[in-house]
Amino acid sequence: ADTWWHAKTALDALPIQWNEGPNAKLSSAAIDKTLTEGLTSSDDVFTGNQAGDAKAALKGAAKTVEATYSYPYQAHACMEPMNATARWTRERCEVWCPTQNGESALQDTAEAAGLPAAQCEVYKLHLGGGFGRRAIHDYITQAVTIAKQLPGTPVKLLWTREEDIQHDHYHPVTKCKLTGGLDDKGNLTGLHVRISGHSIAAIRWPGMLRANNGADILAFQGFVEDDKLGGDHSIGYSFPNLLVEHAMRNPAVPPGPWRAVNAHQNAVYMECFIDELAHAAGKDPLEFRQKLMTKHPKNLAVLNAVADKVGWGKPAPEGIHRGLAVFKSFASYTAACAEVSVDNGKLKIQRIVAATDPGHAVNPQQIEAQVEGSIVYGLSALLYGEITVNNGRIEQGNFDTYPMLLIPEMPRVDLILMPSGDFWGGIGEPTTVIAAPAVLNAIYAATGRRIREVPLKNSDLRMV
C-alpha cells in the first residue's frame, strides 16, 4: 500500500480464517484460578527473603491479620503505537525505529535480516512513549521480515491502536496473600508474603533463572535486603520474622517489563497491608511505619517529609482523608501522602504530596516533570488499567475500552525533592509505585473499606 489507510482498509476487507491454537479457550477466570492455586500450593515456589521463623511467629501471635490482593494485566498504551521502517538488501539492512535498547534492536534486526550485525544499521528515533514496551522488538522483526520480500524498497510498518493494545507484552498478572502477626501490645511479630503469578524473567531472560536456581529475583522487587538486586529495590522495614515467596505461574499471555516492573504491584501489596496491620493494631499508620524503619534512615526521611508537609497528626480539612505509602525502587527513596474525598461513591483525588531522594539531583525541573508524569501513569493504572482475556483473545482494543486518566481527574502534585547526595537513583519509575497505595489507603481512611483489587473502575467508586 502507498498509505497506511490503504493498508488498513485492505486488511479489514480480507476474509481471514484464524487458526486459534491451543489457547483458544483461555480466559481471565482460568488465569485467576491458576494464580489462586499458587497462593497455597508448594509447587514451583521460591524464597526471596527470609528472616527468623515467620510461620512460628504467626502461630504464636496474639492476633493475626490476613489479606489477599490482586493486580491485573495492563497494557503500556504508548502515545505512539509500535512502528518501524526497514530497508533490506542481500548485503545490508537498515532500520529506523523508536527503541529503548539500541544494542538489542540491532541484534534483533540482524537475526530477522539473516545478516551479520556488522552489515546492519539501526537509527534510533524519539520513543513516542516506551515504559518498557519498546525494549521488546517484535515490531522491528515484523518490519524487517516484510522488507525482505521487497529487496531495496523501504517498508514503513505502523500498528493500529487495536493491534498495539491487543499484541502487547503486558504488565504481569499476580495475586498476593499476606499474613501478619501482632502481639498483645500491637507490635508486629511476623510477616508471611506469598506472591503468585508471572515471571517476566522466565519469558524474557531465562538466563537469570538459571543463575538463581530457578528463581526470578525480579519478582521480589521491594521485598529483599540491600545486598539483593544491587540494593535498587530493597525493603524499607525491619521485621523480626519474615518470609517472602513467589509461586511462579506463567499463563500463556505474554508479560513484559512495564514502568516500574514488579515494584509497581509489590508496593501496593506491601504498603496497603502495612496500613491494614497498623489499623488492626490500633496504631497510627505513620507511627507504625516509623517504628519498623529505625534502621532505614533514608526511607524514614522521605516518609517524615511528606507527613510534615501535609500536617499529619493534625485534623485534615473537612471531607479530606489521607493515606501514606513509602517505597524504595530503582535506587531512589520515595514516599507519598494522598488526600482524597469520597462523597456518595464519588472519588476525588485532591492532592498528592510526593517526596523523592534520588541521591543526586542534576535537573530539578526535569525531576518534577518526571514525578508528575509517573503519578499520572500510576493513577491511570490504579483507576482504569485492566487487560482481560476471553476465548483466547484480548477484550480491550482502544481507549474506549482501555481508558486513561483524564485532565480533570489529575490531582495537584507537590514535590519534595531531598537529594542526600551519596548515590545515583532513578527518577522516571520510582514515584510511579507509590501513587496507588497512598490513594487506596486514603480511600480506607475515608470509607472504612479496603479495596484489594485493581482497577478501581470495577468497584462502585466513580471518579469526579
Short mmCIF file of C-alpha atoms in Angstrom, two decimals:
data_model
loop_
_atom_site.label_atom_id
_atom_site.label_comp_id
_atom_site.label_asym_id
_atom_site.label_seq_id
_atom_site.Cartn_x
_atom_site.Cartn_y
_atom_site.Cartn_z
CA ALA A 1 0.00 0.00 0.00
CA ASP A 2 1.13 3.55 -0.62
CA THR A 3 -0.55 4.88 2.55
CA TRP A 4 -1.29 3.49 5.98
CA TRP A 5 -5.02 3.94 5.46
CA HIS A 6 -4.98 1.92 2.24
CA ALA A 7 -3.18 -0.87 4.06
CA LYS A 8 -5.61 -0.84 6.97
CA THR A 9 -8.78 -0.83 4.87
CA ALA A 10 -7.43 -3.61 2.66
CA LEU A 11 -6.55 -5.70 5.70
CA ASP A 12 -10.00 -5.11 7.21
CA ALA A 13 -11.59 -6.39 3.99
CA LEU A 14 -9.71 -9.70 3.95
CA PRO A 15 -11.80 -12.81 4.80
CA ILE A 16 -9.32 -14.17 7.34
CA GLN A 17 -9.82 -17.58 8.94
CA TRP A 18 -7.74 -17.89 12.09
CA ASN A 19 -6.03 -20.94 13.48
CA GLU A 20 -6.63 -20.02 17.11
CA GLY A 21 -4.16 -22.51 18.52
CA PRO A 22 -4.06 -24.35 21.86
CA ASN A 23 -5.09 -21.30 23.93
CA ALA A 24 -8.36 -20.63 22.10
CA LYS A 25 -10.40 -21.15 25.28
CA LEU A 26 -8.12 -19.23 27.65
CA SER A 27 -9.97 -16.79 29.91
CA SER A 28 -9.24 -14.38 32.73
CA ALA A 29 -11.25 -16.63 35.05
CA ALA A 30 -9.00 -19.60 34.25
CA ILE A 31 -5.88 -17.48 34.81
CA ASP A 32 -7.23 -16.27 38.15
CA LYS A 33 -7.89 -19.85 39.19
CA THR A 34 -4.25 -20.74 38.42
CA LEU A 35 -2.97 -17.81 40.46
CA THR A 36 -5.27 -18.57 43.38
CA GLU A 37 -3.92 -22.13 43.47
CA GLY A 38 -0.41 -20.73 43.70
CA LEU A 39 -1.21 -18.92 46.94
CA THR A 40 -1.36 -22.20 48.85
CA SER A 41 0.48 -24.74 46.66
CA SER A 42 4.04 -25.92 47.34
CA ASP A 43 4.88 -26.42 43.64
CA ASP A 44 7.34 -24.06 41.93
CA VAL A 45 7.66 -21.85 45.00
CA PHE A 46 10.82 -19.81 45.51
CA THR A 47 12.00 -17.90 48.59
CA GLY A 48 13.19 -14.34 48.02
CA ASN A 49 13.71 -13.16 51.59
CA GLN A 50 13.68 -14.88 54.97
CA ALA A 51 14.50 -13.74 58.48
CA GLY A 52 13.76 -15.71 61.63
CA ASP A 53 10.77 -18.04 61.58
CA ALA A 54 7.73 -16.22 60.28
CA LYS A 55 5.41 -19.24 60.36
CA ALA A 56 6.21 -19.96 64.01
CA ALA A 57 5.76 -16.31 64.89
CA LEU A 58 2.34 -16.28 63.26
CA LYS A 59 1.26 -19.37 65.20
CA GLY A 60 2.22 -17.69 68.46
CA ALA A 61 0.71 -14.29 67.65
CA ALA A 62 -2.00 -12.80 69.83
CA LYS A 63 -3.72 -11.61 66.67
CA THR A 64 -3.29 -12.45 63.00
CA VAL A 65 -4.30 -10.36 60.01
CA GLU A 66 -4.68 -11.87 56.53
CA ALA A 67 -5.47 -10.30 53.17
CA THR A 68 -5.27 -11.23 49.50
CA TYR A 69 -4.59 -8.57 46.88
CA SER A 70 -4.58 -8.89 43.10
CA TYR A 71 -3.14 -6.91 40.21
CA PRO A 72 -4.20 -7.39 36.56
CA TYR A 73 -2.55 -7.46 33.17
CA GLN A 74 -2.09 -3.90 31.94
CA ALA A 75 -1.11 -2.52 28.55
CA HIS A 76 1.62 0.06 28.02
CA ALA A 77 -0.64 2.17 25.77
CA CYS A 78 2.22 4.33 24.50
CA MET A 79 1.19 7.57 22.83
CA GLU A 80 2.78 6.34 19.58
CA PRO A 81 1.83 2.75 18.57
CA MET A 82 4.60 0.31 17.64
CA ASN A 83 6.28 1.17 14.34
CA ALA A 84 9.48 0.78 12.36
CA THR A 85 10.82 1.43 8.87
CA ALA A 86 13.16 -1.12 7.29
CA ARG A 87 15.15 -1.43 4.06
CA TRP A 88 16.70 -4.81 3.24
CA THR A 89 19.08 -5.98 0.55
CA ARG A 90 21.23 -9.09 0.39
CA GLU A 91 24.20 -7.04 1.56
CA ARG A 92 22.70 -4.65 4.12
CA CYS A 93 19.71 -3.96 6.34
CA GLU A 94 18.77 -0.57 7.77
CA VAL A 95 16.07 0.10 10.36
CA TRP A 96 14.65 3.40 11.61
CA CYS A 97 12.79 2.84 14.89
CA PRO A 98 11.94 4.07 18.37
CA THR A 99 13.67 1.71 20.83
CA GLN A 100 14.70 1.64 24.47
CA ASN A 101 17.66 -0.60 23.74
CA GLY A 102 19.69 0.13 20.62
CA GLU A 103 22.05 -2.82 21.06
CA SER A 104 19.16 -5.28 21.41
CA ALA A 105 17.38 -3.66 18.44
CA LEU A 106 20.49 -4.20 16.32
CA GLN A 107 20.71 -7.84 17.39
CA ASP A 108 17.03 -8.44 16.57
CA THR A 109 17.43 -6.65 13.23
CA ALA A 110 20.39 -8.84 12.26
CA GLU A 111 18.56 -12.02 13.26
CA ALA A 112 15.46 -11.11 11.25
CA ALA A 113 17.55 -9.94 8.28
CA GLY A 114 19.69 -13.07 8.21
CA LEU A 115 22.81 -10.90 8.09
CA PRO A 116 25.79 -10.27 10.36
CA ALA A 117 25.30 -7.36 12.76
CA ALA A 118 28.20 -5.55 11.03
CA GLN A 119 26.03 -5.33 7.90
CA CYS A 120 23.06 -3.84 9.75
CA GLU A 121 22.33 -0.34 10.99
CA VAL A 122 19.71 0.86 13.49
CA TYR A 123 18.81 4.56 13.62
CA LYS A 124 17.14 5.40 16.93
CA LEU A 125 14.25 7.86 16.85
CA HIS A 126 12.24 9.60 19.57
CA LEU A 127 10.29 6.98 21.51
CA GLY A 128 6.73 8.26 21.43
CA GLY A 129 6.47 6.52 24.80
CA GLY A 130 8.33 3.44 25.95
CA PHE A 131 7.55 2.34 29.53
CA GLY A 132 9.30 -1.00 28.92
CA ARG A 133 7.32 -1.89 25.79
CA ARG A 134 9.99 -0.70 23.36
CA ALA A 135 12.59 -2.94 24.95
CA ILE A 136 10.85 -5.83 23.12
CA HIS A 137 11.28 -5.58 19.35
CA ASP A 138 8.61 -7.76 17.73
CA TYR A 139 7.61 -4.76 15.63
CA ILE A 140 11.17 -4.45 14.26
CA THR A 141 11.28 -8.15 13.44
CA GLN A 142 7.98 -7.83 11.61
CA ALA A 143 9.10 -4.79 9.60
CA VAL A 144 12.35 -6.49 8.55
CA THR A 145 10.55 -9.71 7.62
CA ILE A 146 8.23 -7.76 5.31
CA ALA A 147 11.11 -5.72 3.86
CA LYS A 148 12.91 -8.94 2.88
CA GLN A 149 10.05 -9.60 0.47
CA LEU A 150 10.69 -6.23 -1.26
CA PRO A 151 14.51 -6.02 -1.58
CA GLY A 152 15.78 -2.45 -1.71
CA THR A 153 12.38 -0.89 -1.02
CA PRO A 154 11.85 0.97 2.26
CA VAL A 155 8.91 -0.53 4.17
CA LYS A 156 7.14 1.51 6.82
CA LEU A 157 5.16 -0.53 9.36
CA LEU A 158 2.71 1.16 11.72
CA TRP A 159 0.44 -0.79 14.06
CA THR A 160 -3.12 0.36 14.71
CA ARG A 161 -4.06 1.23 18.26
CA GLU A 162 -6.03 -2.03 18.43
CA GLU A 163 -3.01 -4.04 17.28
CA ASP A 164 -0.86 -2.19 19.78
CA ILE A 165 -3.11 -2.94 22.77
CA GLN A 166 -4.02 -6.49 21.74
CA HIS A 167 -0.46 -7.60 20.90
CA ASP A 168 1.34 -6.07 23.87
CA HIS A 169 3.68 -7.72 26.34
CA TYR A 170 1.65 -6.85 29.39
CA HIS A 171 2.29 -5.85 32.95
CA PRO A 172 2.42 -9.26 34.71
CA VAL A 173 -0.71 -10.53 36.41
CA THR A 174 -0.21 -11.51 40.08
CA LYS A 175 -2.03 -12.18 43.31
CA CYS A 176 -0.54 -11.81 46.78
CA LYS A 177 -1.54 -13.32 50.10
CA LEU A 178 -0.12 -11.56 53.16
CA THR A 179 -0.38 -12.72 56.76
CA GLY A 180 0.87 -10.70 59.70
CA GLY A 181 1.06 -11.45 63.41
CA LEU A 182 0.66 -8.95 66.25
CA ASP A 183 1.42 -9.35 69.94
CA ASP A 184 -0.88 -8.14 72.72
CA LYS A 185 0.69 -4.66 72.52
CA GLY A 186 0.11 -4.29 68.79
CA ASN A 187 3.70 -4.94 67.78
CA LEU A 188 4.34 -6.83 64.55
CA THR A 189 5.89 -10.21 65.31
CA GLY A 190 5.95 -11.86 61.89
CA LEU A 191 5.02 -11.39 58.24
CA HIS A 192 4.48 -14.01 55.52
CA VAL A 193 4.14 -12.84 51.91
CA ARG A 194 3.23 -15.23 49.08
CA ILE A 195 3.16 -13.77 45.54
CA SER A 196 1.58 -15.94 42.84
CA GLY A 197 1.95 -15.07 39.20
CA HIS A 198 4.04 -14.38 36.17
CA SER A 199 7.80 -14.35 35.94
CA ILE A 200 8.94 -11.84 33.35
CA ALA A 201 12.44 -13.32 33.52
CA ALA A 202 11.18 -16.82 32.71
CA ILE A 203 9.83 -15.48 29.42
CA ARG A 204 12.38 -12.75 28.59
CA TRP A 205 15.63 -13.57 30.40
CA PRO A 206 15.78 -17.31 31.22
CA GLY A 207 19.49 -16.98 31.97
CA MET A 208 18.55 -15.03 35.09
CA LEU A 209 16.59 -18.02 36.37
CA ARG A 210 19.46 -20.40 35.65
CA ALA A 211 21.79 -18.14 37.64
CA ASN A 212 19.42 -18.13 40.64
CA ASN A 213 18.42 -21.80 40.94
CA GLY A 214 15.22 -21.26 39.02
CA ALA A 215 14.03 -18.19 40.94
CA ASP A 216 13.05 -14.89 39.37
CA ILE A 217 14.70 -12.39 41.71
CA LEU A 218 12.93 -9.51 39.94
CA ALA A 219 9.62 -10.82 41.31
CA PHE A 220 10.80 -9.72 44.77
CA GLN A 221 11.46 -6.06 43.98
CA GLY A 222 10.89 -4.09 47.18
CA PHE A 223 10.81 -7.20 49.37
CA VAL A 224 14.54 -8.01 49.58
CA GLU A 225 17.54 -6.77 51.54
CA ASP A 226 20.12 -4.29 50.26
CA ASP A 227 22.53 -6.96 49.03
CA LYS A 228 19.96 -8.32 46.56
CA LEU A 229 19.17 -6.63 43.22
CA GLY A 230 22.10 -4.29 43.82
CA GLY A 231 20.16 -2.53 46.58
CA ASP A 232 17.99 -0.86 43.93
CA HIS A 233 14.68 -2.26 45.18
CA SER A 234 15.35 -3.11 48.80
CA ILE A 235 12.86 -3.44 51.63
CA GLY A 236 12.43 -0.39 53.85
CA TYR A 237 11.34 -2.15 57.05
CA SER A 238 12.98 -4.39 59.62
CA PHE A 239 10.71 -7.29 60.54
CA PRO A 240 11.58 -9.65 63.42
CA ASN A 241 10.36 -12.63 61.37
CA LEU A 242 9.81 -12.53 57.63
CA LEU A 243 9.15 -14.96 54.77
CA VAL A 244 8.63 -13.75 51.20
CA GLU A 245 7.83 -16.33 48.50
CA HIS A 246 6.99 -16.39 44.80
CA ALA A 247 4.81 -19.16 43.35
CA MET A 248 5.79 -18.97 39.70
CA ARG A 249 2.77 -19.31 37.45
CA ASN A 250 3.12 -18.41 33.76
CA PRO A 251 -0.16 -18.25 31.82
CA ALA A 252 0.05 -18.06 28.03
CA VAL A 253 -0.48 -14.28 27.83
CA PRO A 254 2.98 -12.74 27.28
CA PRO A 255 4.32 -10.50 30.10
CA GLY A 256 6.99 -7.85 29.78
CA PRO A 257 8.61 -5.01 31.70
CA TRP A 258 6.12 -2.24 32.41
CA ARG A 259 7.01 1.08 34.03
CA ALA A 260 8.46 0.19 37.48
CA VAL A 261 8.22 -3.54 36.57
CA ASN A 262 7.37 -5.65 39.68
CA ALA A 263 7.94 -2.82 42.13
CA HIS A 264 4.61 -1.43 40.97
CA GLN A 265 2.33 -4.16 42.30
CA ASN A 266 4.64 -5.05 45.19
CA ALA A 267 4.31 -1.51 46.55
CA VAL A 268 0.52 -1.92 46.56
CA TYR A 269 0.80 -5.24 48.34
CA MET A 270 3.29 -4.09 50.96
CA GLU A 271 2.06 -0.59 51.69
CA CYS A 272 -1.65 -1.38 51.77
CA PHE A 273 -1.07 -4.35 54.06
CA ILE A 274 1.21 -2.36 56.37
CA ASP A 275 -1.70 0.05 56.64
CA GLU A 276 -4.03 -2.83 57.45
CA LEU A 277 -1.69 -4.03 60.18
CA ALA A 278 -1.46 -0.56 61.68
CA HIS A 279 -5.23 -0.23 61.95
CA ALA A 280 -5.59 -3.79 63.27
CA ALA A 281 -3.03 -2.93 65.95
CA GLY A 282 -4.86 0.27 66.85
CA LYS A 283 -1.81 2.31 65.83
CA ASP A 284 -1.37 5.46 63.80
CA PRO A 285 -0.21 4.39 60.28
CA LEU A 286 2.70 6.84 60.38
CA GLU A 287 3.91 5.79 63.82
CA PHE A 288 3.51 2.10 62.96
CA ARG A 289 5.79 2.54 59.94
CA GLN A 290 8.28 4.72 61.81
CA LYS A 291 8.82 2.03 64.43
CA LEU A 292 9.71 -0.51 61.74
CA MET A 293 12.10 1.91 59.97
CA THR A 294 14.60 2.78 62.65
CA LYS A 295 17.35 1.01 60.68
CA HIS A 296 16.31 2.59 57.37
CA PRO A 297 17.02 6.31 57.76
CA LYS A 298 16.58 7.32 54.11
CA ASN A 299 13.19 5.60 53.85
CA LEU A 300 12.21 7.23 57.13
CA ALA A 301 13.38 10.65 55.94
CA VAL A 302 11.11 10.75 52.87
CA LEU A 303 8.18 9.38 54.89
CA ASN A 304 8.63 12.04 57.56
CA ALA A 305 8.95 14.73 54.91
CA VAL A 306 5.53 14.06 53.38
CA ALA A 307 3.96 13.68 56.82
CA ASP A 308 5.35 17.06 57.88
CA LYS A 309 4.25 18.69 54.61
CA VAL A 310 0.60 17.64 54.98
CA GLY A 311 0.49 18.15 58.73
CA TRP A 312 -0.10 14.51 59.59
CA GLY A 313 -1.50 14.18 63.09
CA LYS A 314 -3.45 17.43 62.79
CA PRO A 315 -7.07 17.45 61.61
CA ALA A 316 -7.40 17.47 57.83
CA PRO A 317 -9.78 19.92 56.14
CA GLU A 318 -13.40 18.82 56.33
CA GLY A 319 -14.14 15.97 53.93
CA ILE A 320 -10.46 15.26 53.21
CA HIS A 321 -8.87 11.94 54.15
CA ARG A 322 -5.23 10.91 53.93
CA GLY A 323 -3.20 7.81 53.11
CA LEU A 324 0.53 7.11 53.21
CA ALA A 325 2.96 4.99 51.19
CA VAL A 326 6.75 4.66 51.18
CA PHE A 327 8.93 2.51 48.94
CA LYS A 328 12.44 2.16 47.55
CA SER A 329 12.83 1.24 43.89
CA PHE A 330 15.36 1.89 41.15
CA ALA A 331 17.78 3.05 43.86
CA SER A 332 15.60 6.02 44.88
CA TYR A 333 13.67 6.54 48.10
CA THR A 334 10.10 7.75 47.65
CA ALA A 335 7.06 8.44 49.81
CA ALA A 336 3.64 9.91 49.20
CA CYS A 337 0.61 11.15 51.05
CA ALA A 338 -2.65 11.20 49.10
CA GLU A 339 -5.55 13.43 50.08
CA VAL A 340 -8.93 12.27 48.80
CA SER A 341 -12.61 12.95 49.28
CA VAL A 342 -15.41 10.42 48.82
CA ASP A 343 -18.98 11.70 48.57
CA ASN A 344 -21.81 9.28 47.76
CA GLY A 345 -19.44 6.92 45.96
CA LYS A 346 -17.73 9.71 44.02
CA LEU A 347 -13.95 9.77 44.47
CA LYS A 348 -11.88 12.90 44.04
CA ILE A 349 -8.10 12.73 44.45
CA GLN A 350 -7.39 16.22 45.70
CA ARG A 351 -3.63 16.26 46.18
CA ILE A 352 -0.59 14.02 46.30
CA VAL A 353 2.49 15.12 48.21
CA ALA A 354 5.48 13.15 46.94
CA ALA A 355 8.99 13.09 48.40
CA THR A 356 11.94 11.78 46.41
CA ASP A 357 15.56 11.17 47.38
CA PRO A 358 17.42 10.23 44.17
CA GLY A 359 20.85 10.78 45.69
CA HIS A 360 21.89 13.50 43.26
CA ALA A 361 19.53 15.96 41.58
CA VAL A 362 21.04 17.21 38.33
CA ASN A 363 17.98 18.98 36.90
CA PRO A 364 15.23 19.69 39.46
CA GLN A 365 12.75 20.86 36.82
CA GLN A 366 13.09 17.58 34.90
CA ILE A 367 12.71 15.64 38.14
CA GLU A 368 9.49 17.49 38.91
CA ALA A 369 8.16 16.72 35.43
CA GLN A 370 9.09 13.02 35.75
CA VAL A 371 7.46 12.74 39.18
CA GLU A 372 4.25 14.33 37.92
CA GLY A 373 4.26 12.12 34.82
CA SER A 374 4.89 8.97 36.82
CA ILE A 375 1.96 9.80 39.11
CA VAL A 376 -0.24 10.20 36.02
CA TYR A 377 0.85 6.73 34.91
CA GLY A 378 0.38 5.20 38.37
CA LEU A 379 -3.08 6.69 38.80
CA SER A 380 -4.19 5.59 35.32
CA ALA A 381 -3.17 2.06 36.28
CA LEU A 382 -4.98 2.26 39.61
CA LEU A 383 -8.19 3.71 38.25
CA TYR A 384 -8.61 2.10 34.84
CA GLY A 385 -5.81 -0.24 33.75
CA GLU A 386 -7.02 -3.77 33.06
CA ILE A 387 -6.49 -6.23 30.23
CA THR A 388 -8.86 -9.20 30.23
CA VAL A 389 -8.95 -12.40 28.19
CA ASN A 390 -11.97 -14.23 26.80
CA ASN A 391 -11.88 -17.19 24.41
CA GLY A 392 -8.16 -16.71 23.86
CA ARG A 393 -8.48 -13.07 22.82
CA ILE A 394 -7.72 -9.74 24.47
CA GLU A 395 -11.02 -7.95 25.02
CA GLN A 396 -9.73 -4.35 25.03
CA GLY A 397 -8.77 -2.63 21.79
CA ASN A 398 -8.69 1.15 22.06
CA PHE A 399 -9.12 3.93 24.57
CA ASP A 400 -12.89 3.40 24.68
CA THR A 401 -12.26 0.05 26.39
CA TYR A 402 -8.84 0.85 27.87
CA PRO A 403 -9.28 4.38 29.27
CA MET A 404 -6.62 6.73 30.64
CA LEU A 405 -6.65 9.29 33.42
CA LEU A 406 -8.30 12.49 32.19
CA ILE A 407 -7.01 16.01 32.81
CA PRO A 408 -9.86 16.98 35.21
CA GLU A 409 -9.14 13.85 37.27
CA MET A 410 -5.47 14.71 37.82
CA PRO A 411 -4.70 15.89 41.36
CA ARG A 412 -2.34 18.64 42.35
CA VAL A 413 1.16 17.26 42.95
CA ASP A 414 3.51 18.82 45.50
CA LEU A 415 7.07 17.56 45.12
CA ILE A 416 9.58 17.45 47.94
CA LEU A 417 12.99 16.94 46.37
CA MET A 418 15.52 15.94 49.01
CA PRO A 419 18.75 14.56 47.45
CA SER A 420 21.07 13.18 50.10
CA GLY A 421 23.98 13.28 47.67
CA ASP A 422 25.79 9.97 48.15
CA PHE A 423 24.31 7.78 45.36
CA TRP A 424 22.64 7.94 41.94
CA GLY A 425 19.00 6.89 41.82
CA GLY A 426 16.30 6.74 39.19
CA ILE A 427 13.53 9.27 38.58
CA GLY A 428 11.22 8.03 35.81
CA GLU A 429 9.88 4.97 37.62
CA PRO A 430 10.18 5.17 41.44
CA THR A 431 7.30 7.58 42.12
CA THR A 432 5.00 5.58 39.86
CA VAL A 433 4.72 2.88 42.51
CA ILE A 434 3.57 4.97 45.50
CA ALA A 435 0.59 6.77 43.97
CA ALA A 436 -1.75 3.74 44.03
CA PRO A 437 -1.15 2.52 47.61
CA ALA A 438 -1.31 6.06 49.01
CA VAL A 439 -4.71 6.59 47.33
CA LEU A 440 -6.01 3.17 48.39
CA ASN A 441 -5.03 3.86 51.99
CA ALA A 442 -6.71 7.26 51.81
CA ILE A 443 -9.89 5.62 50.48
CA TYR A 444 -9.87 3.35 53.53
CA ALA A 445 -9.49 6.38 55.79
CA ALA A 446 -12.48 7.96 54.04
CA THR A 447 -14.79 4.93 53.88
CA GLY A 448 -13.51 2.24 56.27
CA ARG A 449 -13.40 -0.11 53.29
CA ARG A 450 -10.40 -1.95 51.92
CA ILE A 451 -10.16 -2.27 48.14
CA ARG A 452 -7.74 -5.07 47.32
CA GLU A 453 -8.33 -5.47 43.59
CA VAL A 454 -7.13 -3.08 40.91
CA PRO A 455 -8.51 -1.21 38.92
CA LEU A 456 -10.99 0.93 40.82
CA LYS A 457 -13.30 1.08 37.77
CA ASN A 458 -14.51 -2.38 38.84
CA SER A 459 -15.58 -1.05 42.26
CA ASP A 460 -18.60 1.13 42.96
CA LEU A 461 -16.39 4.23 43.29
CA ARG A 462 -16.52 6.73 40.44
CA MET A 463 -14.02 9.47 39.67
CA VAL A 464 -15.12 13.09 39.58
#
